[in-house]
Amino acid sequence: MKYLLSCVLIIISASSFAEDNKTKELVLENGLKILVKEDHRSPVVVSQIWYKIGSSYEENAKTGLSHLLEHLMFRGTEQYAAGQFSKIMAENGADENAFTSSDYTAYYQKLEKNRLAISFKLEADRMRGLKLDQKEFDKEREVVIEERKLRTDDKPNSLMYEIFKATAYQSSPYRNPVIGWMPDLKNLTLEDAKNWYQRWYAPNNAILVVVGDINPEEVLTLAKEHFGNLKPSDITPTKSTQEVPQFGIKRITVKKPAKLPNLLMGYKVPSIKTTEESWIPYALQLIAYILDGGDSSRFTKHLIRGKEIATSVSSSYDAFGRLDELFVFGGTPTKTNTVETLENAIREQIQILKTELVKESELKRIKAQLVAAKIYEKDSVFYQAMQMGQLETIGLPHDLLDQFVEKLSAITPEQIQMAAQKYFIDDGLTVAVLEPQPLSDNSPVEKPLSNKHGH
Amino acid sequence: MRFLAILLVGWIQTAQAIPDVQYWQTEQGTKIYFISAMELPIIDIQISFDAGSMRDNGKLGLAALTSGTLNEGAGDLNAEQLAEIFDDVGAQFSQGASKEMASIQLRSLTDQNLFEPAFENMLRILKKPTFPAKELERIRQQMLQSLESQKQSPSSLLSKAFQENLYGEHPYAFQTGGTEESLPILSRENVINFYKKHYVAKNTIIALIGAISREQAENLVKRILTDLPAGETLPAIPLVPKTPDLKPIHIEHPSEQTHIALGQIGYARSDKDYFPMLIANYILGGGSLVSRLPEEVREKQGLAYSVHSSVSPMLQAGTISASLQTRQENAQQAIELVKKIIQEFVEQGPTEKEVIDAKKHLTGNFAMRVDSNGKLLSYLTTIGFYNLPLDYLQVWSNKIEAVSLEQINDAIKRQIKPEKMILFTVGKRSS
């Protein structure tokens, strides 16, 4: 934080900058945690409500339930009929939606600043007052089935990623796709949705995050007024199965109609939440940036430019998971290369991390990017709220974000090497390959385009 | 009822602090749009050229190949050195081409030690690109790969067939990414000539927003334009012909869902129907879940996850369309339903209440459209490219408010032609 601050103070004269950005925090008696941050650049406010519930909480044969429930949250309460939520929000000019992940389900509205009360009123109403009926349930399940086909089944790379995750994780519930397995979706019942809602939707399992052109004291008063009377529930935290050790490389092939092959490689790694030694996730995060952060990163330099092996190649790691994570490498080889060549080239880069210390100049470059990105992200109130909510739902303090750059900066080249040596081992590796199968004849049936344009 | 009344008051009191847009034009004809935003120590610059794929002139993909190779070598630096300079100071550089324009964009911190190297590097890329043969070849291969990837995506196949068939021989017909036939024969000379002809001061719009003064902005602009040849203004793009008379077009694909679009040629950005149609489209299918199409097709019948209508006016006429995806066995039912909704909409028009609700949404939502430097930057370029008035952002809500139900009905009848709409489907053929 120190570095970031000094940097900011040099460039702008308003020294109140840091002061303004302090997040106010309050926990209501019913357990609802509220985080409020001022940002007065535009007359707008974003309000997000986060529930600690997602696909990694789901039980056998009930995958997709959290996400289906997210859809049902728009289908009426005791007070408002189905669809009214979105209608009222639309009339108020709100941008609104919801999203579900492995660890959380979140709902948001972004509105003109003096309409925040509408958002609070309706979110408080559906936190405890959801009305679930058979007709809406049946119809919404069909919508979700269409969503699954659109997002996963008809996209070879997405489908491959789903299978890859379910293969890499043996016992961890991170193997569940957020949208759910199709057979489960077809079997979910209204009763399942009701029970899931009763079990998890309560103020003491939620976090309210508000960022925008607001007065924090007023927001807290308003929040108390709307959410203060909601009854808490007995929330029994789920005992999630830990991932069991892996004893050897897992390789799978996914055969689907497609044109381009694809490669995924995943190594088992801890998250900030699960790590035994606190520095490890930060070292892993740095590795992701070294390989794939910016246009001068190692992957772009050596695999896309240099040897011209990949058309696209990436490395990604999510340090903010509730459970152990996967460090994932992925990519598509160029036309003249194969997935095997690409796998070898990625392995070669991993080997270099294990054997050679990262140069200070490289780390300095990454730090410059991180410091700048931290300031750029202030251009989005939504993103600021999003980051806080994400951390809090997995039980990490939101102000960890302010220390993030500092913690990354403290990592040494030796630690990066140690992390690579410890975690990038074949016995913990899963490799998936998309093997394209022929697509059926693509030519238009009624009126061939080739006749029309002469190509 | 009390609740509704409160809403109404909130709506009237809506405060919209929209920053002033400053404008000036250089002797050579470059248009400059600038907003001074002192809150964050950031500066964003977008330099746009009339160098989109509509200028390919038969060499399909040339605009994109030129844009894509721009930062692969400049002055005496190679791609890697150029990238390192940006990354060393945490600056973000990007470039790209669409149908109508090509642009380069820089986001940097305002600290001089960070900004100067990034800005100089951008100037180098803009003015001294070397288009190295080896890198050009690599970008060409990437574009060819991208064409392959479109073939495995039903939505890409649909969009390609849609544009090509509706626009026929017009320059808007062609994909920015080129074709398998065109890309291999584009030469380095083609690229260099395209760059020389199109990346010139007369065809340039510069948009700036950030923590700098007008004077600083003027200095940056001078440095951008120094040594950039004036060039020639390009001829206007030809008028778009009327919607062609075509039978339904089906593309066979092994997807589980059938991707469906109904579409026609619409109107240009400068058309007097622009604002009435913005409201009309919101009511028909432009407003997430509350418009007629999603209300009937998704919320009542559960036939699709995503269903919407869109209007996309450009310099010349854009398209008007409705689209959705649904499992193959429901495709016919969904198509009939969508046709019926459009037909009714055109015949009967929207209700008074629908118009009020749409206006409330659009005006109430406007603050969210201009709430970041990133969004304002792209508005500045839009204002410049489509020759919109300088107070466009200030009067936008008033323009929406001023539209009458009658004007909307007139616009709908003039613009939407259900009987002319062409049906496109991608998926498995029904048995």
Coordinates of N, CA, C and O in Angstrom, one line a residue, chain A residues 11-12 17 41-44 71 75 80 86-88 90-95 110-112 114-115 118 121 139-140 142-143 145-147 149-151 153-154 156-157 257-260 293-296 301 304-306 308 311 332-335 365 368-369 372 375-376 378-379 439-442 444-447 449 452-453 455, chain B residues 3 7 10-11 14-15 39-42 72 79-80 83-84 87-88 90-92 107-111 134 138 142 145 148-149 151-152 164-165 168-169 246 248 250-257 259 282 290 295 298-305 325-327 353 357 360-361 364-365 367-368 370-375 429:
Chain A
I11 N 1.2 12.4 -8.2 CA 0.5 12.9 -9.4 C -0.7 13.7 -9.2 O -1.0 14.5 -10.0
I12 N -1.4 13.5 -8.1 CA -2.5 14.4 -7.9 C -2.4 15.2 -6.6 O -1.8 14.7 -5.6
F17 N -7.5 12.0 -1.4 CA -7.8 10.8 -2.3 C -7.8 9.5 -1.5 O -8.8 8.8 -1.6
R41 N -17.1 10.2 -8.6 CA -16.9 10.6 -9.9 C -18.1 10.8 -10.8 O -18.2 11.6 -11.7
S42 N -19.1 9.9 -10.6 CA -20.3 10.0 -11.4 C -21.5 9.8 -10.4 O -21.4 9.1 -9.4
P43 N -22.7 10.4 -10.8 CA -23.8 10.3 -9.9 C -24.5 8.9 -10.0 O -25.7 8.8 -10.2
V44 N -23.7 7.9 -9.8 CA -24.3 6.5 -9.8 C -23.8 5.7 -8.6 O -22.9 6.1 -7.9
H71 N -31.9 -17.8 -11.0 CA -32.9 -17.5 -12.0 C -34.3 -17.3 -11.3 O -35.0 -16.4 -11.6
R75 N -38.4 -14.5 -10.1 CA -39.7 -15.0 -10.5 C -40.8 -14.8 -9.4 O -41.7 -15.6 -9.3
Y80 N -44.4 -9.2 -4.7 CA -44.3 -8.8 -6.1 C -44.4 -10.0 -7.0 O -43.8 -11.0 -6.8
S86 N -37.7 -7.1 -12.2 CA -36.9 -6.5 -13.4 C -37.7 -5.3 -14.0 O -37.1 -4.4 -14.5
K87 N -39.0 -5.4 -13.9 CA -39.8 -4.2 -14.5 C -39.5 -3.0 -13.7 O -39.3 -1.9 -14.2
I88 N -39.6 -3.1 -12.4 CA -39.4 -1.9 -11.5 C -37.9 -1.4 -11.7 O -37.7 -0.2 -11.8
A90 N -36.1 -1.8 -14.3 CA -36.0 -1.2 -15.7 C -36.5 0.3 -15.7 O -35.9 1.2 -16.2
E91 N -37.7 0.4 -15.1 CA -38.3 1.8 -15.0 C -37.4 2.8 -14.3 O -37.4 4.0 -14.5
N92 N -36.6 2.2 -13.4 CA -35.7 3.1 -12.7 C -34.3 3.2 -13.4 O -33.4 3.7 -12.8
G93 N -34.3 2.7 -14.6 CA -33.0 2.9 -15.3 C -31.9 2.0 -14.9 O -30.7 2.3 -15.3
A94 N -32.1 1.1 -14.1 CA -31.0 0.3 -13.5 C -30.4 -0.7 -14.6 O -31.1 -1.2 -15.4
D95 N -29.1 -0.9 -14.4 CA -28.5 -2.0 -15.0 C -28.5 -3.1 -13.9 O -28.1 -2.8 -12.8
K110 N -27.1 -1.4 -10.7 CA -26.4 -0.1 -10.8 C -27.4 0.9 -11.2 O -28.1 0.8 -12.2
L111 N -27.5 2.0 -10.4 CA -28.6 3.0 -10.6 C -28.0 4.4 -10.4 O -27.0 4.6 -9.8
E112 N -28.9 5.3 -10.7 CA -28.7 6.7 -10.5 C -28.7 6.8 -8.9 O -29.4 6.1 -8.2
N114 N -29.6 8.5 -6.3 CA -30.7 8.6 -5.3 C -31.8 7.6 -5.4 O -32.9 7.8 -4.8
R115 N -31.5 6.6 -6.1 CA -32.5 5.5 -6.2 C -32.1 4.2 -5.5 O -32.7 3.2 -5.6
I118 N -34.7 1.8 -3.7 CA -35.5 0.8 -4.5 C -34.7 -0.5 -4.5 O -35.3 -1.6 -4.4
K121 N -34.9 -2.1 -1.1 CA -36.3 -2.6 -0.8 C -36.6 -3.9 -1.4 O -37.0 -4.9 -0.8
K139 N -40.8 -23.7 -16.1 CA -40.5 -22.9 -17.2 C -39.0 -22.4 -17.1 O -38.2 -22.5 -18.0
E140 N -38.6 -22.0 -15.9 CA -37.3 -21.5 -15.7 C -36.2 -22.6 -15.9 O -35.1 -22.3 -16.4
E142 N -36.4 -24.9 -18.0 CA -36.2 -25.0 -19.5 C -35.3 -23.9 -20.0 O -34.5 -24.2 -20.8
V143 N -35.5 -22.7 -19.4 CA -34.6 -21.6 -19.8 C -33.1 -22.0 -19.5 O -32.2 -21.7 -20.3
I145 N -31.8 -24.9 -19.2 CA -31.4 -26.0 -20.1 C -30.9 -25.4 -21.4 O -29.9 -25.8 -21.9
E146 N -31.7 -24.4 -21.9 CA -31.3 -23.7 -23.1 C -29.9 -23.0 -22.9 O -29.1 -22.9 -23.7
E147 N -29.8 -22.4 -21.7 CA -28.6 -21.6 -21.3 C -27.4 -22.6 -21.3 O -26.3 -22.3 -21.9
K149 N -27.1 -25.4 -23.1 CA -26.8 -25.8 -24.5 C -26.0 -24.6 -25.1 O -25.0 -24.9 -25.8
L150 N -26.4 -23.4 -24.9 CA -25.8 -22.2 -25.5 C -24.4 -22.0 -25.0 O -23.5 -21.8 -25.8
R151 N -24.2 -22.1 -23.7 CA -22.9 -21.7 -23.1 C -21.9 -22.9 -23.1 O -20.7 -22.6 -23.2
D153 N -22.7 -26.9 -24.1 CA -22.8 -28.0 -25.0 C -22.5 -27.7 -26.5 O -21.9 -28.6 -27.2
D154 N -22.8 -26.5 -26.9 CA -22.6 -26.2 -28.3 C -21.2 -25.4 -28.5 O -21.0 -24.9 -29.6
P156 N -17.4 -26.2 -28.2 CA -16.4 -27.3 -27.9 C -15.4 -27.0 -26.8 O -15.1 -27.8 -26.0
N157 N -14.9 -25.8 -26.8 CA -13.9 -25.4 -25.8 C -14.5 -25.3 -24.4 O -13.8 -25.7 -23.4
P257 N -17.4 -32.2 -32.7 CA -17.3 -31.5 -34.0 C -16.7 -30.1 -33.8 O -17.2 -29.4 -33.0
A258 N -15.5 -29.9 -34.4 CA -14.8 -28.6 -34.2 C -13.8 -28.4 -35.4 O -13.6 -29.3 -36.2
K259 N -13.2 -27.3 -35.4 CA -12.2 -27.1 -36.4 C -10.8 -26.9 -35.9 O -9.8 -27.3 -36.5
L260 N -10.7 -26.4 -34.6 CA -9.4 -26.2 -34.0 C -9.1 -27.1 -32.8 O -10.0 -27.2 -31.9
G293 N 1.3 -12.1 -18.6 CA 0.8 -10.8 -18.2 C 1.3 -9.8 -19.1 O 2.5 -9.4 -19.1
G294 N 0.5 -9.2 -20.0 CA 1.0 -8.2 -20.9 C 1.6 -8.8 -22.2 O 1.9 -10.0 -22.3
D295 N 1.8 -8.0 -23.2 CA 2.2 -8.4 -24.5 C 3.7 -8.8 -24.5 O 4.2 -9.3 -25.5
S296 N 4.4 -8.4 -23.4 CA 5.8 -8.8 -23.4 C 6.1 -10.0 -22.5 O 7.2 -10.4 -22.2
K301 N 6.1 -13.9 -25.9 CA 7.5 -13.7 -26.5 C 8.0 -15.0 -27.1 O 8.5 -15.0 -28.3
I304 N 4.1 -17.5 -29.0 CA 3.3 -16.8 -30.0 C 4.2 -16.2 -31.0 O 4.2 -16.5 -32.2
R305 N 5.2 -15.3 -30.5 CA 6.2 -14.8 -31.4 C 7.3 -15.8 -31.5 O 6.9 -17.0 -31.9
G306 N 8.5 -15.5 -31.2 CA 9.6 -16.5 -31.2 C 9.4 -17.8 -32.0 O 9.5 -17.8 -33.3
E308 N 6.7 -19.4 -32.7 CA 5.4 -19.5 -33.4 C 4.7 -20.8 -33.3 O 4.3 -21.5 -34.3
T311 N -1.3 -20.1 -31.5 CA -2.1 -19.0 -31.9 C -2.5 -18.2 -30.7 O -2.6 -17.0 -30.7
T332 N -4.1 -23.0 -28.2 CA -4.4 -23.6 -29.5 C -3.1 -23.5 -30.3 O -2.5 -22.4 -30.4
P333 N -2.7 -24.6 -30.8 CA -1.4 -24.6 -31.6 C -1.7 -23.9 -33.0 O -2.8 -23.8 -33.4
T334 N -0.6 -23.4 -33.6 CA -0.8 -22.9 -34.9 C -1.0 -24.0 -35.9 O -0.9 -25.2 -35.5
K335 N -1.4 -23.7 -37.1 CA -1.8 -24.7 -38.1 C -0.7 -25.8 -38.3 O -1.0 -26.9 -38.5
R365 N 8.9 -5.1 -14.0 CA 7.9 -4.8 -15.0 C 6.5 -5.2 -14.6 O 5.5 -4.5 -14.8
A368 N 5.1 -2.8 -12.1 CA 4.6 -1.6 -12.7 C 3.2 -1.8 -13.3 O 2.4 -0.9 -13.1
Q369 N 3.0 -2.9 -13.9 CA 1.7 -3.2 -14.4 C 0.6 -3.3 -13.3 O -0.5 -2.8 -13.5
A372 N -0.2 0.1 -11.8 CA -1.1 0.9 -12.7 C -2.5 0.3 -12.8 O -3.5 1.0 -12.7
I375 N -4.8 1.4 -10.1 CA -5.4 2.7 -10.3 C -6.5 2.7 -11.5 O -7.5 3.3 -11.3
Y376 N -6.2 2.0 -12.5 CA -7.1 1.9 -13.6 C -8.5 1.3 -13.2 O -9.5 1.7 -13.7
K378 N -10.0 1.8 -10.7 CA -10.9 2.8 -10.0 C -11.8 3.5 -11.0 O -12.7 4.2 -10.7
D379 N -11.6 3.2 -12.3 CA -12.5 3.8 -13.3 C -13.8 3.0 -13.4 O -14.7 3.4 -14.1
L439 N -17.2 -31.4 -38.9 CA -18.5 -30.7 -38.8 C -19.3 -31.2 -40.0 O -18.7 -31.6 -41.0
S440 N -20.6 -31.2 -39.9 CA -21.3 -31.6 -41.1 C -21.2 -30.5 -42.2 O -20.6 -29.4 -41.9
D441 N -21.7 -30.7 -43.3 CA -21.5 -29.8 -44.4 C -22.0 -28.4 -44.0 O -23.2 -28.2 -43.7
N442 N -21.1 -27.4 -44.1 CA -21.5 -26.1 -43.7 C -22.2 -25.3 -44.7 O -22.7 -24.2 -44.5
P444 N -24.7 -23.5 -47.1 CA -26.1 -23.2 -47.0 C -26.9 -24.1 -47.8 O -26.5 -24.5 -49.0
V445 N -28.1 -24.5 -47.4 CA -28.9 -25.5 -48.1 C -29.8 -24.8 -49.1 O -29.8 -25.2 -50.3
E446 N -30.5 -23.7 -48.7 CA -31.5 -23.1 -49.6 C -30.8 -22.3 -50.7 O -31.2 -22.4 -51.8
K447 N -29.8 -21.6 -50.3 CA -29.2 -20.7 -51.3 C -27.7 -20.5 -51.0 O -27.3 -19.8 -50.1
L449 N -24.1 -19.5 -50.6 CA -23.5 -18.2 -50.6 C -22.5 -18.1 -51.7 O -22.2 -17.1 -52.3
K452 N -23.6 -16.5 -54.7 CA -23.9 -15.1 -54.6 C -22.7 -14.2 -54.7 O -22.7 -13.2 -55.3
H453 N -21.6 -14.7 -54.1 CA -20.4 -13.8 -54.1 C -19.3 -14.2 -54.9 O -18.3 -13.6 -55.0
H455 N -17.2 -16.6 -54.4 CA -16.0 -17.2 -53.7 C -16.4 -18.5 -53.0 O -17.5 -18.9 -53.0
Chain B
F3 N -45.6 3.5 -3.6 CA -44.3 3.2 -4.2 C -44.1 3.8 -5.5 O -43.1 4.4 -5.8
L7 N -41.3 6.6 -7.0 CA -40.5 6.4 -8.1 C -40.5 7.6 -9.1 O -39.5 8.0 -9.6
G10 N -38.5 10.5 -7.9 CA -37.0 10.2 -8.1 C -36.6 10.4 -9.6 O -35.6 10.9 -9.9
W11 N -37.5 10.1 -10.4 CA -37.2 10.1 -11.9 C -37.1 11.6 -12.3 O -36.2 11.9 -13.0
T14 N -33.8 13.4 -11.3 CA -32.6 12.8 -11.8 C -31.5 13.8 -12.1 O -31.7 14.8 -12.8
A15 N -30.4 13.6 -11.5 CA -29.3 14.6 -11.7 C -28.3 13.9 -12.6 O -27.9 12.8 -12.5
E39 N -10.2 13.7 -11.7 CA -10.3 12.8 -10.5 C -9.3 11.7 -10.4 O -8.8 11.4 -9.3
L40 N -9.0 11.1 -11.5 CA -8.1 9.9 -11.4 C -6.8 10.3 -12.2 O -6.9 11.0 -13.2
P41 N -5.6 9.9 -11.7 CA -4.4 10.2 -12.4 C -4.2 9.3 -13.7 O -3.1 8.7 -13.8
I42 N -5.2 9.4 -14.5 CA -5.1 8.5 -15.7 C -5.4 9.3 -17.0 O -6.1 10.4 -16.9
E72 N 3.8 -4.5 -34.6 CA 4.7 -5.7 -34.7 C 6.2 -5.2 -35.1 O 7.0 -6.0 -35.3
A79 N 8.7 -6.1 -32.2 CA 7.5 -6.2 -31.5 C 7.7 -6.4 -30.0 O 7.0 -5.8 -29.2
E80 N 8.7 -7.1 -29.7 CA 9.0 -7.4 -28.3 C 9.4 -6.1 -27.5 O 9.0 -5.8 -26.4
A83 N 6.5 -3.9 -27.0 CA 5.6 -4.3 -25.9 C 6.2 -4.1 -24.5 O 5.6 -3.7 -23.6
E84 N 7.6 -4.2 -24.4 CA 8.2 -4.0 -23.2 C 8.1 -2.6 -22.7 O 8.0 -2.3 -21.5
D87 N 4.7 -2.2 -21.2 CA 4.6 -3.0 -19.9 C 5.5 -2.4 -18.8 O 5.1 -2.4 -17.6
D88 N 6.6 -1.9 -19.1 CA 7.5 -1.3 -18.1 C 6.9 -0.2 -17.3 O 7.3 0.1 -16.2
G90 N 3.5 0.2 -17.1 CA 2.1 -0.2 -16.8 C 1.1 0.4 -17.7 O -0.1 0.6 -17.4
A91 N 1.5 0.8 -18.9 CA 0.5 1.4 -19.9 C -0.2 0.3 -20.6 O 0.4 -0.8 -20.8
Q92 N -1.4 0.5 -21.1 CA -2.2 -0.5 -21.8 C -2.4 0.1 -23.3 O -3.0 1.1 -23.4
R107 N -3.9 3.7 -22.6 CA -4.3 4.1 -21.3 C -3.0 4.1 -20.5 O -2.2 3.2 -20.5
S108 N -2.8 5.3 -19.8 CA -1.5 5.4 -19.0 C -1.8 6.2 -17.8 O -2.8 7.0 -17.7
L109 N -0.9 6.1 -16.8 CA -0.9 7.0 -15.7 C -0.4 8.3 -16.1 O 0.4 8.4 -17.1
T110 N -0.7 9.4 -15.4 CA -0.3 10.7 -15.9 C 1.1 11.1 -15.5 O 1.7 12.1 -16.0
D111 N 1.6 10.4 -14.5 CA 3.0 10.7 -14.0 C 3.9 10.7 -15.3 O 4.0 9.8 -16.1
K134 N 8.0 -11.2 -41.6 CA 7.8 -12.4 -40.8 C 6.6 -12.2 -39.9 O 5.7 -13.1 -39.8
R138 N 2.7 -14.1 -39.7 CA 2.2 -14.7 -38.4 C 0.8 -14.1 -38.2 O -0.1 -14.9 -37.8
Q142 N -2.8 -16.1 -38.0 CA -3.7 -16.0 -36.8 C -5.1 -15.7 -37.3 O -6.1 -16.2 -36.8
Q145 N -6.6 -18.8 -38.7 CA -7.1 -19.6 -37.6 C -8.4 -19.1 -37.1 O -9.3 -19.9 -36.7
E148 N -11.2 -20.3 -39.0 CA -11.5 -21.7 -38.7 C -12.4 -21.8 -37.5 O -13.3 -22.5 -37.4
S149 N -12.0 -21.0 -36.5 CA -12.7 -21.1 -35.2 C -14.2 -20.6 -35.4 O -15.1 -21.1 -34.7
K151 N -16.0 -21.3 -37.8 CA -16.8 -22.4 -38.4 C -17.3 -23.3 -37.4 O -18.3 -24.1 -37.6
Q152 N -16.7 -23.3 -36.2 CA -17.2 -24.2 -35.2 C -18.2 -23.5 -34.2 O -18.7 -24.1 -33.3
E164 N -23.6 -11.0 -45.0 CA -23.2 -11.2 -46.4 C -24.5 -11.2 -47.3 O -24.5 -10.7 -48.4
N165 N -25.5 -11.8 -46.8 CA -26.7 -11.9 -47.6 C -27.5 -10.6 -47.6 O -28.1 -10.2 -48.7
G168 N -25.2 -8.0 -49.7 CA -24.8 -8.3 -51.1 C -23.5 -7.9 -51.4 O -22.5 -8.3 -50.9
E169 N -23.4 -6.9 -52.4 CA -22.1 -6.5 -52.9 C -21.6 -5.2 -52.1 O -20.5 -4.7 -52.4
L246 N -35.0 -12.6 -50.7 CA -34.3 -13.9 -50.5 C -35.2 -14.9 -49.8 O -35.9 -14.5 -48.9
P248 N -35.6 -18.2 -47.2 CA -34.9 -18.5 -45.9 C -33.6 -19.1 -46.2 O -33.5 -19.9 -47.1
H250 N -30.6 -21.5 -44.7 CA -30.3 -22.4 -43.6 C -28.8 -22.9 -43.7 O -28.4 -23.2 -44.8
I251 N -28.1 -22.9 -42.6 CA -26.7 -23.5 -42.6 C -26.7 -24.7 -41.7 O -27.1 -24.6 -40.5
E252 N -26.4 -25.8 -42.3 CA -26.4 -27.0 -41.5 C -25.2 -27.0 -40.5 O -24.0 -26.7 -40.9
H253 N -25.4 -27.4 -39.3 CA -24.4 -27.4 -38.2 C -24.8 -28.4 -37.1 O -26.0 -28.4 -36.8
P254 N -23.9 -29.1 -36.6 CA -24.3 -30.2 -35.6 C -24.6 -29.7 -34.2 O -24.4 -30.4 -33.2
S255 N -25.0 -28.4 -34.1 CA -25.3 -27.9 -32.7 C -26.6 -28.4 -32.2 O -27.5 -28.7 -33.0
E256 N -26.8 -28.4 -30.9 CA -28.0 -28.9 -30.3 C -29.1 -27.8 -30.4 O -30.3 -28.1 -30.5
Q257 N -28.7 -26.6 -30.4 CA -29.6 -25.5 -30.6 C -29.6 -25.0 -32.0 O -28.6 -25.0 -32.7
H259 N -29.8 -21.7 -34.1 CA -29.6 -20.2 -33.9 C -30.4 -19.6 -35.0 O -30.3 -19.9 -36.2
Y282 N -36.3 -0.8 -27.9 CA -36.3 -1.1 -26.4 C -37.6 -1.9 -26.1 O -37.6 -2.9 -25.4
V290 N -37.5 -7.3 -20.0 CA -38.8 -6.7 -19.9 C -39.4 -6.3 -21.2 O -40.6 -5.9 -21.3
E295 N -40.1 -11.2 -22.9 CA -41.3 -11.5 -22.1 C -42.1 -12.7 -22.6 O -42.5 -13.6 -21.8
R298 N -39.2 -16.0 -23.6 CA -38.4 -16.6 -22.5 C -39.3 -16.6 -21.3 O -39.5 -17.7 -20.7
E299 N -39.8 -15.5 -20.8 CA -40.4 -15.4 -19.5 C -41.7 -16.2 -19.5 O -42.1 -16.8 -18.4
K300 N -42.5 -16.2 -20.6 CA -43.8 -16.9 -20.5 C -43.6 -18.4 -21.0 O -44.3 -19.3 -20.5
Q301 N -42.8 -18.6 -22.1 CA -42.8 -19.9 -22.7 C -41.5 -20.7 -22.4 O -41.5 -21.9 -22.7
G302 N -40.5 -20.1 -21.9 CA -39.3 -20.8 -21.6 C -38.6 -21.4 -22.8 O -37.9 -22.4 -22.7
L303 N -38.7 -20.7 -23.9 CA -38.2 -21.3 -25.2 C -36.7 -21.0 -25.4 O -36.1 -21.7 -26.2
A304 N -36.2 -19.9 -24.8 CA -34.8 -19.5 -25.1 C -34.2 -18.9 -23.9 O -34.9 -18.3 -23.0
Y305 N -32.9 -18.9 -23.8 CA -32.2 -18.2 -22.7 C -32.0 -16.7 -23.2 O -32.2 -15.8 -22.4
Q325 N -31.8 -18.4 -29.7 CA -31.4 -19.7 -29.9 C -32.3 -20.6 -29.1 O -32.7 -20.3 -28.0
T326 N -32.7 -21.7 -29.8 CA -33.6 -22.7 -29.0 C -33.3 -24.1 -29.6 O -32.8 -24.3 -30.7
R327 N -33.7 -25.1 -28.7 CA -33.4 -26.5 -29.2 C -34.2 -26.7 -30.5 O -35.2 -26.1 -30.7
K353 N -48.2 3.3 -22.2 CA -47.5 2.9 -21.0 C -46.1 2.3 -21.4 O -45.1 2.6 -20.7
D357 N -42.7 3.8 -20.0 CA -41.7 2.9 -19.3 C -40.3 2.9 -20.0 O -39.3 2.9 -19.4
K360 N -38.5 6.1 -19.3 CA -38.0 6.1 -18.0 C -36.7 5.3 -17.9 O -35.8 5.8 -17.3
H361 N -36.8 4.2 -18.5 CA -35.5 3.4 -18.5 C -34.4 4.0 -19.2 O -33.3 4.2 -18.6
G364 N -33.3 7.2 -17.4 CA -32.7 6.8 -16.0 C -31.4 6.1 -16.1 O -30.6 6.1 -15.2
N365 N -31.2 5.4 -17.2 CA -30.1 4.6 -17.4 C -28.9 5.3 -18.0 O -27.7 4.9 -18.0
A367 N -27.1 7.8 -17.0 CA -25.9 8.1 -16.1 C -25.0 6.9 -16.1 O -23.8 7.1 -16.0
M368 N -25.5 5.7 -16.3 CA -24.6 4.5 -16.3 C -23.9 4.3 -17.6 O -22.9 3.6 -17.6
V370 N -22.4 6.8 -19.1 CA -21.3 7.7 -19.1 C -20.5 7.8 -17.8 O -20.0 8.9 -17.4
D371 N -20.5 6.7 -17.1 CA -20.0 6.8 -15.7 C -18.5 6.4 -15.6 O -18.0 6.2 -14.5
S372 N -17.8 6.3 -16.7 CA -16.4 6.0 -16.5 C -15.6 6.7 -17.7 O -16.2 7.0 -18.7
N373 N -14.3 6.9 -17.5 CA -13.5 7.5 -18.6 C -13.5 6.6 -19.8 O -13.6 7.1 -20.9
G374 N -13.5 5.3 -19.6 CA -13.5 4.4 -20.7 C -14.7 4.5 -21.6 O -14.6 4.5 -22.8
K375 N -15.9 4.6 -20.9 CA -17.1 4.8 -21.7 C -17.2 6.1 -22.4 O -17.6 6.2 -23.6
R429 N -30.9 -29.6 -39.5 CA -32.1 -29.4 -40.3 C -33.2 -30.3 -39.7 O -33.0 -31.4 -39.3

